[in-house]
PDB file of C-alpha atoms in Angstrom:
ATOM      1  CA  ASP Y   1      54.940 -68.176  30.016  1.00 63.00           C
ATOM      2  CA  THR Y   2      57.509 -66.830  32.440  1.00 68.00           C
ATOM      3  CA  ALA Y   3      60.352 -65.146  30.580  1.00 91.00           C
ATOM      4  CA  VAL Y   4      62.950 -65.188  33.370  1.00 95.00           C
ATOM      5  CA  SER Y   5      62.372 -67.646  36.198  1.00 95.00           C
ATOM      6  CA  GLN Y   6      64.247 -68.268  39.428  1.00 96.00           C
ATOM      7  CA  THR Y   7      64.134 -71.051  41.982  1.00 96.00           C
ATOM      8  CA  PRO Y   8      63.614 -71.064  44.832  1.00 97.00           C
ATOM      9  CA  LYS Y   9      61.581 -67.947  45.558  1.00 95.00           C
ATOM     10  CA  TYR Y  10      62.458 -68.087  49.251  1.00 96.00           C
ATOM     11  CA  LEU Y  11      65.505 -69.630  50.890  1.00 97.00           C
ATOM     12  CA  VAL Y  12      66.110 -69.731  54.630  1.00 97.00           C
ATOM     13  CA  THR Y  13      69.327 -71.312  55.824  1.00 97.00           C
ATOM     14  CA  GLN Y  14      71.899 -71.204  58.587  1.00 97.00           C
ATOM     15  CA  MET Y  15      75.295 -69.573  58.602  1.00 97.00           C
ATOM     16  CA  GLY Y  16      78.030 -71.719  57.133  1.00 97.00           C
ATOM     17  CA  ASN Y  17      75.775 -73.654  54.764  1.00 97.00           C
ATOM     18  CA  ASP Y  18      76.198 -73.832  50.993  1.00 97.00           C
ATOM     19  CA  LYS Y  19      73.227 -73.050  48.769  1.00 97.00           C
ATOM     20  CA  SER Y  20      72.374 -72.542  45.100  1.00 97.00           C
ATOM     21  CA  ILE Y  21      69.877 -70.381  43.246  1.00 98.00           C
ATOM     22  CA  LYS Y  22      68.850 -71.297  39.722  1.00 97.00           C
ATOM     23  CA  CYS Y  23      67.857 -69.002  36.877  1.00 97.00           C
ATOM     24  CA  GLU Y  24      66.447 -69.801  33.473  1.00 97.00           C
ATOM     25  CA  GLN Y  25      65.343 -67.545  30.620  1.00 97.00           C
ATOM     26  CA  ASN Y  26      63.282 -68.553  27.599  1.00 96.00           C
ATOM     27  CA  LEU Y  27      63.768 -65.316  25.670  1.00 95.00           C
ATOM     28  CA  GLY Y  28      66.651 -66.553  23.550  1.00 94.00           C
ATOM     29  CA  HIS Y  29      68.961 -63.939  25.086  1.00 94.00           C
ATOM     30  CA  ASP Y  30      72.738 -64.263  25.047  1.00 92.00           C
ATOM     31  CA  THR Y  31      73.519 -62.305  28.197  1.00 93.00           C
ATOM     32  CA  MET Y  32      72.471 -63.051  31.760  1.00 94.00           C
ATOM     33  CA  TYR Y  33      73.084 -61.215  35.019  1.00 94.00           C
ATOM     34  CA  TRP Y  34      72.891 -61.579  38.777  1.00 95.00           C
ATOM     35  CA  TYR Y  35      71.964 -58.552  40.894  1.00 95.00           C
ATOM     36  CA  LYS Y  36      71.748 -58.218  44.668  1.00 96.00           C
ATOM     37  CA  GLN Y  37      69.155 -56.025  46.402  1.00 95.00           C
ATOM     38  CA  ASP Y  38      70.157 -55.268  49.959  1.00 91.00           C
ATOM     39  CA  SER Y  39      68.009 -54.399  52.969  1.00 85.00           C
ATOM     40  CA  LYS Y  40      67.906 -50.769  51.857  1.00 84.00           C
ATOM     41  CA  LYS Y  41      66.458 -51.899  48.520  1.00 83.00           C
ATOM     42  CA  PHE Y  42      69.583 -50.848  46.626  1.00 89.00           C
ATOM     43  CA  LEU Y  43      70.217 -52.989  43.542  1.00 93.00           C
ATOM     44  CA  LYS Y  44      73.760 -53.741  42.439  1.00 93.00           C
ATOM     45  CA  ILE Y  45      75.248 -55.923  39.710  1.00 92.00           C
ATOM     46  CA  MET Y  46      77.189 -58.988  40.831  1.00 94.00           C
ATOM     47  CA  PHE Y  47      77.961 -60.970  37.685  1.00 91.00           C
ATOM     48  CA  SER Y  48      77.256 -61.007  33.988  1.00 91.00           C
ATOM     49  CA  TYR Y  49      77.660 -63.844  31.514  1.00 90.00           C
ATOM     50  CA  ASN Y  50      77.577 -63.624  27.752  1.00 88.00           C
ATOM     51  CA  ASN Y  51      77.173 -66.906  25.887  1.00 85.00           C
ATOM     52  CA  LYS Y  52      78.372 -68.818  28.959  1.00 83.00           C
ATOM     53  CA  GLU Y  53      81.443 -66.597  29.406  1.00 87.00           C
ATOM     54  CA  LEU Y  54      81.954 -64.418  32.474  1.00 87.00           C
ATOM     55  CA  ILE Y  55      82.205 -60.764  31.461  1.00 85.00           C
ATOM     56  CA  ILE Y  56      81.497 -58.900  34.700  1.00 83.00           C
ATOM     57  CA  ASN Y  57      82.563 -59.811  38.239  1.00 83.00           C
ATOM     58  CA  GLU Y  58      81.889 -56.872  40.528  1.00 84.00           C
ATOM     59  CA  THR Y  59      84.112 -57.273  43.564  1.00 77.00           C
ATOM     60  CA  VAL Y  60      82.041 -60.123  44.888  1.00 87.00           C
ATOM     61  CA  PRO Y  61      83.530 -62.455  47.529  1.00 90.00           C
ATOM     62  CA  ASN Y  62      84.806 -65.663  45.994  1.00 91.00           C
ATOM     63  CA  ARG Y  63      82.285 -67.542  48.119  1.00 95.00           C
ATOM     64  CA  PHE Y  64      79.899 -66.628  45.314  1.00 95.00           C
ATOM     65  CA  SER Y  65      80.383 -68.684  42.166  1.00 93.00           C
ATOM     66  CA  PRO Y  66      78.156 -68.306  39.136  1.00 92.00           C
ATOM     67  CA  LYS Y  67      77.845 -71.153  36.679  1.00 92.00           C
ATOM     68  CA  SER Y  68      76.335 -71.060  33.211  1.00 92.00           C
ATOM     69  CA  PRO Y  69      75.782 -74.554  31.774  1.00 91.00           C
ATOM     70  CA  ASP Y  70      74.235 -73.030  28.651  1.00 91.00           C
ATOM     71  CA  LYS Y  71      73.175 -69.565  27.567  1.00 90.00           C
ATOM     72  CA  ALA Y  72      69.633 -70.060  28.884  1.00 94.00           C
ATOM     73  CA  HIS Y  73      70.757 -70.800  32.435  1.00 95.00           C
ATOM     74  CA  LEU Y  74      72.819 -68.943  35.017  1.00 95.00           C
ATOM     75  CA  ASN Y  75      73.019 -70.432  38.475  1.00 96.00           C
ATOM     76  CA  LEU Y  76      74.500 -68.853  41.591  1.00 96.00           C
ATOM     77  CA  HIS Y  77      76.222 -70.994  44.182  1.00 96.00           C
ATOM     78  CA  ILE Y  78      77.111 -69.524  47.553  1.00 96.00           C
ATOM     79  CA  ASN Y  79      79.535 -71.219  49.937  1.00 96.00           C
ATOM     80  CA  SER Y  80      79.838 -70.682  53.680  1.00 97.00           C
ATOM     81  CA  LEU Y  81      76.851 -68.370  53.930  1.00 97.00           C
ATOM     82  CA  GLU Y  82      77.136 -65.336  56.200  1.00 96.00           C
ATOM     83  CA  LEU Y  83      74.488 -63.140  57.825  1.00 96.00           C
ATOM     84  CA  GLY Y  84      75.397 -60.311  55.448  1.00 94.00           C
ATOM     85  CA  ASP Y  85      74.440 -62.446  52.478  1.00 96.00           C
ATOM     86  CA  SER Y  86      70.782 -62.021  53.399  1.00 96.00           C
ATOM     87  CA  ALA Y  87      69.213 -60.117  50.510  1.00 96.00           C
ATOM     88  CA  VAL Y  88      67.034 -60.542  47.463  1.00 96.00           C
ATOM     89  CA  TYR Y  89      68.926 -61.885  44.453  1.00 97.00           C
ATOM     90  CA  PHE Y  90      67.629 -61.077  40.999  1.00 96.00           C
ATOM     91  CA  CYS Y  91      68.512 -62.746  37.747  1.00 96.00           C
ATOM     92  CA  ALA Y  92      68.123 -60.819  34.494  1.00 94.00           C
ATOM     93  CA  SER Y  93      68.757 -61.346  30.803  1.00 94.00           C
ATOM     94  CA  SER Y  94      69.148 -59.292  27.652  1.00 92.00           C
ATOM     95  CA  ARG Y  95      70.238 -59.575  24.090  1.00 90.00           C
ATOM     96  CA  GLN Y  96      73.983 -59.294  23.553  1.00 83.00           C
ATOM     97  CA  GLY Y  97      75.344 -55.767  23.580  1.00 73.00           C
ATOM     98  CA  THR Y  98      74.772 -52.590  25.496  1.00 66.00           C
ATOM     99  CA  GLY Y  99      71.686 -51.170  23.862  1.00 74.00           C
ATOM    100  CA  TYR Y 100      69.155 -53.743  24.912  1.00 84.00           C
ATOM    101  CA  GLU Y 101      66.495 -53.895  27.559  1.00 88.00           C
ATOM    102  CA  GLN Y 102      67.102 -56.122  30.562  1.00 90.00           C
ATOM    103  CA  TYR Y 103      64.343 -58.417  31.760  1.00 92.00           C
ATOM    104  CA  PHE Y 104      64.290 -59.444  35.400  1.00 93.00           C
ATOM    105  CA  GLY Y 105      63.196 -62.549  37.223  1.00 94.00           C
ATOM    106  CA  PRO Y 106      60.936 -62.471  40.305  1.00 93.00           C
ATOM    107  CA  GLY Y 107      63.833 -62.624  42.748  1.00 95.00           C
ATOM    108  CA  THR Y 108      64.990 -65.057  45.421  1.00 97.00           C
ATOM    109  CA  ARG Y 109      64.784 -63.854  49.016  1.00 96.00           C
ATOM    110  CA  LEU Y 110      67.695 -65.373  50.915  1.00 97.00           C
ATOM    111  CA  THR Y 111      67.629 -65.241  54.698  1.00 97.00           C
ATOM    112  CA  VAL Y 112      70.680 -66.435  56.610  1.00 97.00           C
ATOM    113  CA  THR Y 113      70.140 -67.091  60.312  1.00 96.00           C
TER     114      THR Y 113
ATOM    115  CA  LYS N   1      82.414 -42.520  39.861  1.00 84.00           C
ATOM    116  CA  GLN N   2      79.345 -43.428  37.845  1.00 89.00           C
ATOM    117  CA  GLU N   3      76.287 -43.005  40.027  1.00 94.00           C
ATOM    118  CA  VAL N   4      72.533 -42.662  39.664  1.00 97.00           C
ATOM    119  CA  THR N   5      70.421 -40.666  42.099  1.00 97.00           C
ATOM    120  CA  GLN N   6      66.670 -40.487  42.534  1.00 97.00           C
ATOM    121  CA  ILE N   7      65.010 -37.780  44.583  1.00 93.00           C
ATOM    122  CA  PRO N   8      62.701 -37.847  46.455  1.00 93.00           C
ATOM    123  CA  ALA N   9      62.933 -41.244  48.114  1.00 94.00           C
ATOM    124  CA  ALA N  10      59.174 -41.231  48.645  1.00 96.00           C
ATOM    125  CA  LEU N  11      56.254 -39.341  47.133  1.00 96.00           C
ATOM    126  CA  SER N  12      52.559 -39.362  47.989  1.00 97.00           C
ATOM    127  CA  VAL N  13      49.943 -37.730  45.744  1.00 96.00           C
ATOM    128  CA  PRO N  14      46.143 -37.827  45.365  1.00 97.00           C
ATOM    129  CA  GLU N  15      44.605 -39.948  42.661  1.00 97.00           C
ATOM    130  CA  GLY N  16      44.183 -38.231  39.316  1.00 97.00           C
ATOM    131  CA  GLU N  17      47.191 -35.958  39.549  1.00 96.00           C
ATOM    132  CA  ASN N  18      49.938 -35.837  36.990  1.00 97.00           C
ATOM    133  CA  LEU N  19      53.379 -36.346  38.506  1.00 96.00           C
ATOM    134  CA  VAL N  20      57.051 -36.399  37.656  1.00 97.00           C
ATOM    135  CA  LEU N  21      59.753 -38.653  39.040  1.00 97.00           C
ATOM    136  CA  ASN N  22      63.356 -37.539  38.751  1.00 97.00           C
ATOM    137  CA  CYS N  23      66.587 -39.353  38.007  1.00 98.00           C
ATOM    138  CA  SER N  24      70.067 -37.884  37.698  1.00 98.00           C
ATOM    139  CA  PHE N  25      73.335 -39.489  36.666  1.00 97.00           C
ATOM    140  CA  THR N  26      76.919 -38.378  37.027  1.00 95.00           C
ATOM    141  CA  ASP N  27      78.338 -39.152  33.574  1.00 91.00           C
ATOM    142  CA  SER N  28      76.690 -38.069  30.328  1.00 90.00           C
ATOM    143  CA  ALA N  29      78.419 -40.855  28.369  1.00 92.00           C
ATOM    144  CA  ILE N  30      75.659 -43.431  28.489  1.00 93.00           C
ATOM    145  CA  TYR N  31      74.310 -46.149  26.229  1.00 92.00           C
ATOM    146  CA  ASN N  32      70.770 -46.078  27.559  1.00 94.00           C
ATOM    147  CA  LEU N  33      68.522 -45.462  30.544  1.00 96.00           C
ATOM    148  CA  GLN N  34      65.792 -47.795  31.751  1.00 96.00           C
ATOM    149  CA  TRP N  35      62.849 -47.128  34.077  1.00 97.00           C
ATOM    150  CA  PHE N  36      61.488 -50.007  36.142  1.00 96.00           C
ATOM    151  CA  ARG N  37      58.606 -50.550  38.487  1.00 97.00           C
ATOM    152  CA  GLN N  38      58.905 -52.777  41.564  1.00 95.00           C
ATOM    153  CA  ASP N  39      55.884 -53.823  43.606  1.00 93.00           C
ATOM    154  CA  PRO N  40      56.467 -54.909  47.224  1.00 88.00           C
ATOM    155  CA  GLY N  41      57.991 -58.370  47.371  1.00 84.00           C
ATOM    156  CA  LYS N  42      58.042 -58.641  43.601  1.00 86.00           C
ATOM    157  CA  GLY N  43      60.539 -58.466  40.784  1.00 88.00           C
ATOM    158  CA  LEU N  44      61.258 -55.587  38.435  1.00 92.00           C
ATOM    159  CA  THR N  45      59.000 -54.737  35.535  1.00 93.00           C
ATOM    160  CA  SER N  46      60.592 -52.763  32.725  1.00 93.00           C
ATOM    161  CA  LEU N  47      58.556 -49.684  31.856  1.00 96.00           C
ATOM    162  CA  LEU N  48      60.572 -47.757  29.305  1.00 96.00           C
ATOM    163  CA  LEU N  49      64.013 -47.913  27.714  1.00 94.00           C
ATOM    164  CA  ILE N  50      65.540 -44.755  26.258  1.00 95.00           C
ATOM    165  CA  GLN N  51      68.598 -45.046  24.041  1.00 93.00           C
ATOM    166  CA  SER N  52      71.261 -42.352  24.284  1.00 93.00           C
ATOM    167  CA  SER N  53      70.244 -40.998  20.876  1.00 93.00           C
ATOM    168  CA  GLN N  54      66.623 -40.516  21.961  1.00 95.00           C
ATOM    169  CA  ARG N  55      65.023 -37.646  23.862  1.00 96.00           C
ATOM    170  CA  GLU N  56      61.884 -39.407  25.068  1.00 96.00           C
ATOM    171  CA  GLN N  57      59.798 -42.571  25.044  1.00 96.00           C
ATOM    172  CA  THR N  58      56.107 -43.022  25.678  1.00 97.00           C
ATOM    173  CA  SER N  59      54.005 -45.958  26.787  1.00 96.00           C
ATOM    174  CA  GLY N  60      50.372 -45.331  27.630  1.00 96.00           C
ATOM    175  CA  ARG N  61      50.191 -42.834  30.512  1.00 97.00           C
ATOM    176  CA  LEU N  62      53.961 -42.918  30.964  1.00 97.00           C
ATOM    177  CA  ASN N  63      56.461 -40.626  29.291  1.00 98.00           C
ATOM    178  CA  ALA N  64      60.175 -40.722  29.970  1.00 97.00           C
ATOM    179  CA  SER N  65      62.552 -37.995  28.870  1.00 97.00           C
ATOM    180  CA  LEU N  66      66.321 -37.960  28.654  1.00 97.00           C
ATOM    181  CA  ASP N  67      68.690 -34.987  28.757  1.00 96.00           C
ATOM    182  CA  LYS N  68      72.196 -36.407  28.583  1.00 94.00           C
ATOM    183  CA  SER N  69      73.970 -33.084  28.715  1.00 93.00           C
ATOM    184  CA  SER N  70      72.469 -32.276  32.095  1.00 95.00           C
ATOM    185  CA  GLY N  71      72.546 -35.878  33.295  1.00 96.00           C
ATOM    186  CA  ARG N  72      68.816 -36.063  33.940  1.00 97.00           C
ATOM    187  CA  SER N  73      65.795 -38.149  33.130  1.00 98.00           C
ATOM    188  CA  THR N  74      62.196 -37.726  34.191  1.00 98.00           C
ATOM    189  CA  LEU N  75      59.316 -40.171  34.269  1.00 98.00           C
ATOM    190  CA  TYR N  76      55.975 -38.437  33.792  1.00 98.00           C
ATOM    191  CA  ILE N  77      52.858 -40.294  34.924  1.00 98.00           C
ATOM    192  CA  ALA N  78      49.572 -38.838  33.723  1.00 97.00           C
ATOM    193  CA  ALA N  79      46.258 -39.176  35.554  1.00 97.00           C
ATOM    194  CA  SER N  80      47.727 -41.251  38.379  1.00 97.00           C
ATOM    195  CA  GLN N  81      45.782 -44.223  39.755  1.00 97.00           C
ATOM    196  CA  PRO N  82      46.089 -46.190  43.014  1.00 96.00           C
ATOM    197  CA  GLY N  83      47.436 -49.094  40.950  1.00 96.00           C
ATOM    198  CA  ASP N  84      50.443 -46.943  40.079  1.00 97.00           C
ATOM    199  CA  SER N  85      51.619 -47.205  43.690  1.00 97.00           C
ATOM    200  CA  ALA N  86      55.015 -48.921  43.631  1.00 97.00           C
ATOM    201  CA  THR N  87      58.724 -48.174  43.778  1.00 97.00           C
ATOM    202  CA  TYR N  88      60.084 -46.710  40.562  1.00 98.00           C
ATOM    203  CA  LEU N  89      63.716 -47.384  39.735  1.00 97.00           C
ATOM    204  CA  CYS N  90      65.924 -45.628  37.238  1.00 97.00           C
ATOM    205  CA  ALA N  91      68.952 -47.489  35.863  1.00 96.00           C
ATOM    206  CA  VAL N  92      71.698 -46.378  33.489  1.00 95.00           C
ATOM    207  CA  THR N  93      74.119 -48.294  31.267  1.00 92.00           C
ATOM    208  CA  PHE N  94      77.202 -46.106  31.193  1.00 92.00           C
ATOM    209  CA  GLN N  95      79.591 -46.304  28.265  1.00 90.00           C
ATOM    210  CA  GLY N  96      82.408 -48.748  28.867  1.00 82.00           C
ATOM    211  CA  ALA N  97      80.287 -50.971  31.101  1.00 80.00           C
ATOM    212  CA  GLN N  98      77.768 -53.618  30.115  1.00 77.00           C
ATOM    213  CA  LYS N  99      75.740 -53.398  33.304  1.00 86.00           C
ATOM    214  CA  LEU N 100      72.905 -51.372  34.796  1.00 90.00           C
ATOM    215  CA  VAL N 101      73.690 -48.907  37.576  1.00 93.00           C
ATOM    216  CA  PHE N 102      70.566 -48.328  39.651  1.00 95.00           C
ATOM    217  CA  GLY N 103      69.281 -45.378  41.602  1.00 96.00           C
ATOM    218  CA  GLN N 104      67.837 -45.887  45.068  1.00 95.00           C
ATOM    219  CA  GLY N 105      64.282 -45.655  43.782  1.00 96.00           C
ATOM    220  CA  THR N 106      61.276 -43.452  44.529  1.00 97.00           C
ATOM    221  CA  ARG N 107      58.463 -45.067  46.501  1.00 96.00           C
ATOM    222  CA  LEU N 108      55.239 -43.678  45.030  1.00 97.00           C
ATOM    223  CA  THR N 109      51.897 -43.806  46.815  1.00 97.00           C
ATOM    224  CA  ILE N 110      48.711 -42.741  45.042  1.00 97.00           C
ATOM    225  CA  ASN N 111      45.930 -41.985  47.523  1.00 95.00           C
ATOM    226  CA  PRO N 112      42.332 -42.705  46.457  1.00 92.00           C
TER     227      PRO N 112
END
């Protein structure tokens, strides 16, 4: 069974479109995250939710809007896509608190043309 | 600024050798440090998690050490195999922040 899953795995779209990426975890974790890995393979936190509440928002353009319908799901909606949004987006989850291991999904490769 | 650095960016060694990957961080006030492996086009696989109170963790051929005072961690891989070829990422949870800060990674190639 996949612990942290993301859909879709690949997403190719044109500039200006709106798209969503879905994430689900079946680990019973309270905290979920979105990370972005850029073309240089550098990973950086975007958002973190704890029990459906936003706790981290790392200077991300407001075109990016995370939504957590329940603590097992954290979706990422992106409006008005730009070329610079092309990257791999990773979802992760952990137990609540700072001492716990984070588990990552397989990633979604977004290409904006 | 809280940063994590991994040097070298790439490393190539013959099969069978023992090797060490390095990670340094700018602030000794950390909650934990996590080592990950990333295969090309794949997600991240957690290898080891070291809490701030620990000095090392072991899993199979892998041993990770932590020296908070010097802001360093090492990942030791014993008897390397071609299947160990991947990018290894170090990530730190600094105190006051509930997020991982990643290094740039070391791309490891084990030559048969």
